[in-house]
């Protein structure tokens, strides 16, 4: 927690995530866009990197060695989805107080739109796309053709989150390079419909990231 620059994260939330949500999240779910949820999603992504498996279960070597060039994208996918899994479990255990998990889920979805604007070529970008299209296929969200806004189905998103968490950790434990490569090739890029929605954000001059003004002044 001490390693997170909370003031920077708050700035990204206020200047970027909220404006994105006002464009791409359906109006009746914008009330769930929440800074504490954004901070938790960010923090537990980092926590999740330290969890999971480092060595394949058959003893053939490390997960990194087995997954080769796909490792970084799969590991970022794991951290994203496992972070949400951890938050869900902690909330169910009563460790997060009187929490409405819908805030974390809707904010998580908005966070995909924020992150993918950095591009889909990086490990983080491919991870975002894998998750986005996995959710889409599972019916975790729907897109209104008239308004171009997205609506989250909590139960379906929760189920998809659990399934994807299991799938990725199993993939890592098995050192399944073929499946990792297939997942990235099938889902790890921005398709036309999503790109059109991202273009709307650019047209509104919503920044991609914050800029630090530094120096002697």
CSV table of C-alpha atoms in Angstrom, one decimal:
chain,number,residue,atom,x,y,z
A,1,UNK,CA,0.0,0.0,0.0
A,2,UNK,CA,2.8,2.4,0.8
A,3,UNK,CA,4.3,1.9,-2.7
A,4,UNK,CA,1.1,3.3,-4.4
A,5,UNK,CA,1.1,7.0,-5.2
A,6,UNK,CA,-2.4,7.6,-4.1
A,7,UNK,CA,-2.4,11.2,-5.2
A,8,UNK,CA,-1.4,10.2,-8.7
A,9,UNK,CA,-4.0,7.4,-8.8
A,10,UNK,CA,-6.7,9.9,-7.7
A,11,UNK,CA,-5.6,12.3,-10.5
A,12,UNK,CA,-5.9,9.5,-13.0
A,13,UNK,CA,-9.4,8.7,-11.6
A,14,UNK,CA,-10.7,12.2,-11.7
A,15,UNK,CA,-9.1,13.4,-14.9
A,16,UNK,CA,-9.4,10.2,-17.0
A,17,UNK,CA,-11.5,7.4,-15.6
A,18,UNK,CA,-14.5,9.5,-14.7
A,19,UNK,CA,-14.7,11.3,-18.1
A,20,UNK,CA,-14.3,7.9,-19.8
A,21,UNK,CA,-17.1,6.5,-17.7
A,22,UNK,CA,-19.4,9.4,-18.6
A,23,UNK,CA,-19.0,8.4,-22.3
A,24,UNK,CA,-18.8,4.6,-22.3
A,25,UNK,CA,-20.6,3.4,-19.1
A,26,UNK,CA,-24.4,3.3,-19.2
A,27,UNK,CA,-25.9,6.2,-17.3
A,28,UNK,CA,-27.6,4.2,-14.6
A,29,UNK,CA,-24.3,2.5,-13.6
A,30,UNK,CA,-22.1,5.5,-13.5
A,31,UNK,CA,-22.9,5.9,-9.8
A,32,UNK,CA,-20.7,2.8,-9.2
A,33,UNK,CA,-17.6,4.5,-10.5
A,34,UNK,CA,-15.7,4.9,-7.3
A,35,UNK,CA,-12.2,6.0,-6.3
A,36,UNK,CA,-11.7,3.5,-3.5
A,37,UNK,CA,-12.7,0.8,-5.9
A,38,UNK,CA,-10.2,2.1,-8.4
A,39,UNK,CA,-7.5,2.2,-5.8
A,40,UNK,CA,-8.3,-1.3,-4.6
A,41,UNK,CA,-8.3,-2.7,-8.2
A,42,UNK,CA,-4.9,-1.1,-8.7
A,43,UNK,CA,-3.4,-2.3,-5.4
A,44,UNK,CA,-4.6,-5.9,-5.6
A,45,UNK,CA,-3.4,-6.2,-9.2
A,46,UNK,CA,0.1,-5.7,-7.7
A,47,UNK,CA,-0.6,-8.0,-4.8
A,48,UNK,CA,-1.8,-10.7,-7.3
A,49,UNK,CA,1.6,-10.6,-9.0
A,50,UNK,CA,3.1,-12.2,-5.9
A,51,UNK,CA,0.5,-15.0,-5.9
A,52,UNK,CA,0.0,-18.0,-8.1
A,53,UNK,CA,2.5,-20.4,-9.4
A,54,UNK,CA,6.2,-19.9,-10.4
A,55,UNK,CA,7.0,-23.5,-11.4
A,56,UNK,CA,5.0,-25.9,-13.6
A,57,UNK,CA,3.3,-28.7,-11.7
A,58,UNK,CA,5.1,-31.4,-13.7
A,59,UNK,CA,8.5,-30.1,-12.4
A,60,UNK,CA,9.7,-29.3,-15.9
A,61,UNK,CA,10.8,-25.8,-15.0
A,62,UNK,CA,9.5,-22.3,-14.4
A,63,UNK,CA,6.3,-20.9,-15.8
A,64,UNK,CA,8.3,-18.1,-17.4
A,65,UNK,CA,10.5,-20.5,-19.3
A,66,UNK,CA,7.6,-22.6,-20.4
A,67,UNK,CA,5.4,-19.7,-21.7
A,68,UNK,CA,8.4,-18.1,-23.5
A,69,UNK,CA,7.4,-14.8,-25.1
A,70,UNK,CA,3.8,-15.1,-24.0
A,71,UNK,CA,4.7,-15.0,-20.3
A,72,UNK,CA,4.4,-11.3,-19.7
A,73,UNK,CA,0.9,-11.0,-21.3
A,74,UNK,CA,-0.4,-14.0,-19.4
A,75,UNK,CA,1.1,-12.8,-16.1
A,76,UNK,CA,-0.5,-9.4,-16.5
A,77,UNK,CA,-3.8,-11.1,-17.3
A,78,UNK,CA,-3.4,-13.1,-14.2
A,79,UNK,CA,-2.7,-10.1,-12.0
A,80,UNK,CA,-5.7,-8.2,-13.4
A,81,UNK,CA,-8.2,-10.9,-13.0
A,82,UNK,CA,-6.8,-12.5,-9.8
A,83,UNK,CA,-6.8,-9.0,-8.2
A,84,UNK,CA,-10.5,-8.7,-8.7
A,85,UNK,CA,-10.9,-12.3,-7.4
A,86,UNK,CA,-9.1,-11.4,-4.2
A,87,UNK,CA,-11.2,-8.3,-3.7
A,88,UNK,CA,-14.4,-10.4,-4.2
A,89,UNK,CA,-13.3,-13.0,-1.7
A,90,UNK,CA,-12.2,-10.5,0.9
A,91,UNK,CA,-15.5,-8.7,0.6
A,92,UNK,CA,-17.4,-12.0,1.0
A,93,UNK,CA,-15.3,-12.7,4.1
A,94,UNK,CA,-16.4,-9.4,5.5
A,95,UNK,CA,-12.8,-8.0,5.5
A,96,UNK,CA,-13.7,-4.9,3.5
A,97,UNK,CA,-16.6,-3.6,5.6
A,98,UNK,CA,-19.9,-2.7,4.1
A,99,UNK,CA,-18.8,-3.0,0.5
A,100,UNK,CA,-20.9,-3.0,-2.7
A,101,UNK,CA,-18.8,-5.1,-5.1
A,102,UNK,CA,-20.6,-3.5,-8.0
A,103,UNK,CA,-18.3,-0.5,-7.5
A,104,UNK,CA,-15.3,-2.6,-8.1
A,105,UNK,CA,-16.8,-4.4,-11.1
A,106,UNK,CA,-18.1,-1.4,-12.9
A,107,UNK,CA,-14.9,0.6,-12.1
A,108,UNK,CA,-12.8,-2.4,-13.3
A,109,UNK,CA,-14.7,-2.4,-16.6
A,110,UNK,CA,-14.1,1.3,-17.0
A,111,UNK,CA,-10.4,0.7,-16.2
A,112,UNK,CA,-10.1,-1.6,-19.2
A,113,UNK,CA,-11.1,1.3,-21.5
A,114,UNK,CA,-8.5,3.6,-19.7
A,115,UNK,CA,-5.7,1.1,-19.9
A,116,UNK,CA,-6.2,-0.1,-23.5
A,117,UNK,CA,-5.7,3.5,-24.7
A,118,UNK,CA,-2.0,3.0,-24.2
A,119,UNK,CA,-2.1,0.5,-27.0
A,120,UNK,CA,-2.7,-3.3,-27.3
A,121,UNK,CA,0.9,-4.1,-28.4
A,122,UNK,CA,2.3,-4.2,-24.8
A,123,UNK,CA,1.9,-7.0,-22.3
A,124,UNK,CA,-0.6,-4.9,-20.4
A,125,UNK,CA,-2.5,-4.1,-23.5
A,126,UNK,CA,-2.9,-7.7,-24.6
A,127,UNK,CA,-4.0,-8.6,-21.1
A,128,UNK,CA,-6.7,-6.0,-21.3
A,129,UNK,CA,-8.0,-7.3,-24.6
A,130,UNK,CA,-8.0,-10.9,-23.5
A,131,UNK,CA,-10.1,-10.0,-20.5
A,132,UNK,CA,-12.4,-7.7,-22.5
A,133,UNK,CA,-13.3,-10.3,-25.1
A,134,UNK,CA,-13.5,-13.1,-22.5
A,135,UNK,CA,-16.1,-11.0,-20.7
A,136,UNK,CA,-17.9,-10.2,-23.9
A,137,UNK,CA,-18.2,-13.9,-24.9
A,138,UNK,CA,-19.5,-14.7,-21.4
A,139,UNK,CA,-22.2,-12.0,-21.5
A,140,UNK,CA,-20.5,-10.1,-18.6
A,141,UNK,CA,-21.5,-6.9,-20.3
A,142,UNK,CA,-23.7,-5.6,-23.1
A,143,UNK,CA,-23.2,-2.7,-25.4
A,144,UNK,CA,-26.2,-0.4,-26.4
A,145,UNK,CA,-26.0,0.1,-30.1
A,146,UNK,CA,-27.8,3.5,-29.9
A,147,UNK,CA,-25.8,5.1,-27.1
A,148,UNK,CA,-22.5,3.2,-27.5
A,149,UNK,CA,-22.5,2.6,-23.7
A,150,UNK,CA,-21.6,-0.6,-21.8
A,151,UNK,CA,-23.7,-2.2,-19.0
A,152,UNK,CA,-22.3,-4.7,-16.6
A,153,UNK,CA,-24.1,-7.9,-15.6
A,154,UNK,CA,-22.7,-8.5,-12.1
A,155,UNK,CA,-23.5,-12.2,-11.8
A,156,UNK,CA,-22.2,-13.1,-15.3
A,157,UNK,CA,-19.1,-10.9,-14.8
A,158,UNK,CA,-18.4,-12.6,-11.4
A,159,UNK,CA,-18.7,-16.0,-13.0
A,160,UNK,CA,-16.5,-15.0,-15.9
A,161,UNK,CA,-13.9,-13.6,-13.5
A,162,UNK,CA,-13.8,-16.9,-11.6
A,163,UNK,CA,-13.5,-19.0,-14.8
A,164,UNK,CA,-10.8,-16.8,-16.3
A,165,UNK,CA,-8.8,-16.8,-13.0
A,166,UNK,CA,-9.0,-20.6,-12.9
A,167,UNK,CA,-8.1,-20.9,-16.6
A,168,UNK,CA,-5.1,-18.6,-16.5
A,169,UNK,CA,-3.6,-20.1,-13.2
A,170,UNK,CA,-4.1,-23.6,-14.6
A,171,UNK,CA,-2.5,-22.6,-17.9
A,172,UNK,CA,0.5,-21.3,-15.9
A,173,UNK,CA,0.7,-24.4,-13.8
A,174,UNK,CA,0.6,-26.6,-16.8
A,175,UNK,CA,3.2,-24.4,-18.7
A,176,UNK,CA,0.8,-24.6,-21.6
A,177,UNK,CA,2.5,-22.5,-24.2
A,178,UNK,CA,0.2,-23.5,-27.1
A,179,UNK,CA,-2.9,-22.4,-25.1
A,180,UNK,CA,-1.2,-19.1,-24.1
A,181,UNK,CA,-0.3,-18.3,-27.7
A,182,UNK,CA,-3.8,-19.2,-28.9
A,183,UNK,CA,-5.4,-16.9,-26.2
A,184,UNK,CA,-3.2,-14.0,-27.2
A,185,UNK,CA,-3.7,-14.5,-31.0
A,186,UNK,CA,-7.5,-14.9,-30.6
A,187,UNK,CA,-8.2,-12.1,-28.2
A,188,UNK,CA,-5.1,-9.9,-27.7
A,189,UNK,CA,-5.9,-7.1,-30.1
A,190,UNK,CA,-8.4,-4.3,-30.5
A,191,UNK,CA,-11.3,-5.1,-32.8
A,192,UNK,CA,-13.1,-2.4,-34.9
A,193,UNK,CA,-16.1,-1.8,-32.7
A,194,UNK,CA,-14.0,-1.1,-29.6
A,195,UNK,CA,-11.6,1.0,-31.6
A,196,UNK,CA,-14.5,3.2,-32.7
A,197,UNK,CA,-15.5,3.7,-29.1
A,198,UNK,CA,-11.9,4.6,-28.1
A,199,UNK,CA,-11.8,7.1,-31.0
A,200,UNK,CA,-14.8,8.9,-29.4
A,201,UNK,CA,-12.7,9.4,-26.3
A,202,UNK,CA,-9.9,10.9,-28.4
A,203,UNK,CA,-12.3,13.2,-30.1
A,204,UNK,CA,-13.4,14.6,-26.7
A,205,UNK,CA,-9.7,15.2,-25.8
A,206,UNK,CA,-9.8,13.0,-22.8
A,207,UNK,CA,-6.1,12.5,-21.8
A,208,UNK,CA,-4.5,9.1,-22.0
A,209,UNK,CA,-2.4,9.8,-19.0
A,210,UNK,CA,-1.4,12.5,-16.5
A,211,UNK,CA,1.9,14.4,-16.9
A,212,UNK,CA,4.2,15.4,-14.0
A,213,UNK,CA,5.6,18.9,-14.2
A,214,UNK,CA,9.0,18.6,-12.6
A,215,UNK,CA,12.2,20.6,-12.2
A,216,UNK,CA,13.8,23.3,-10.2
A,217,UNK,CA,10.9,25.7,-10.6
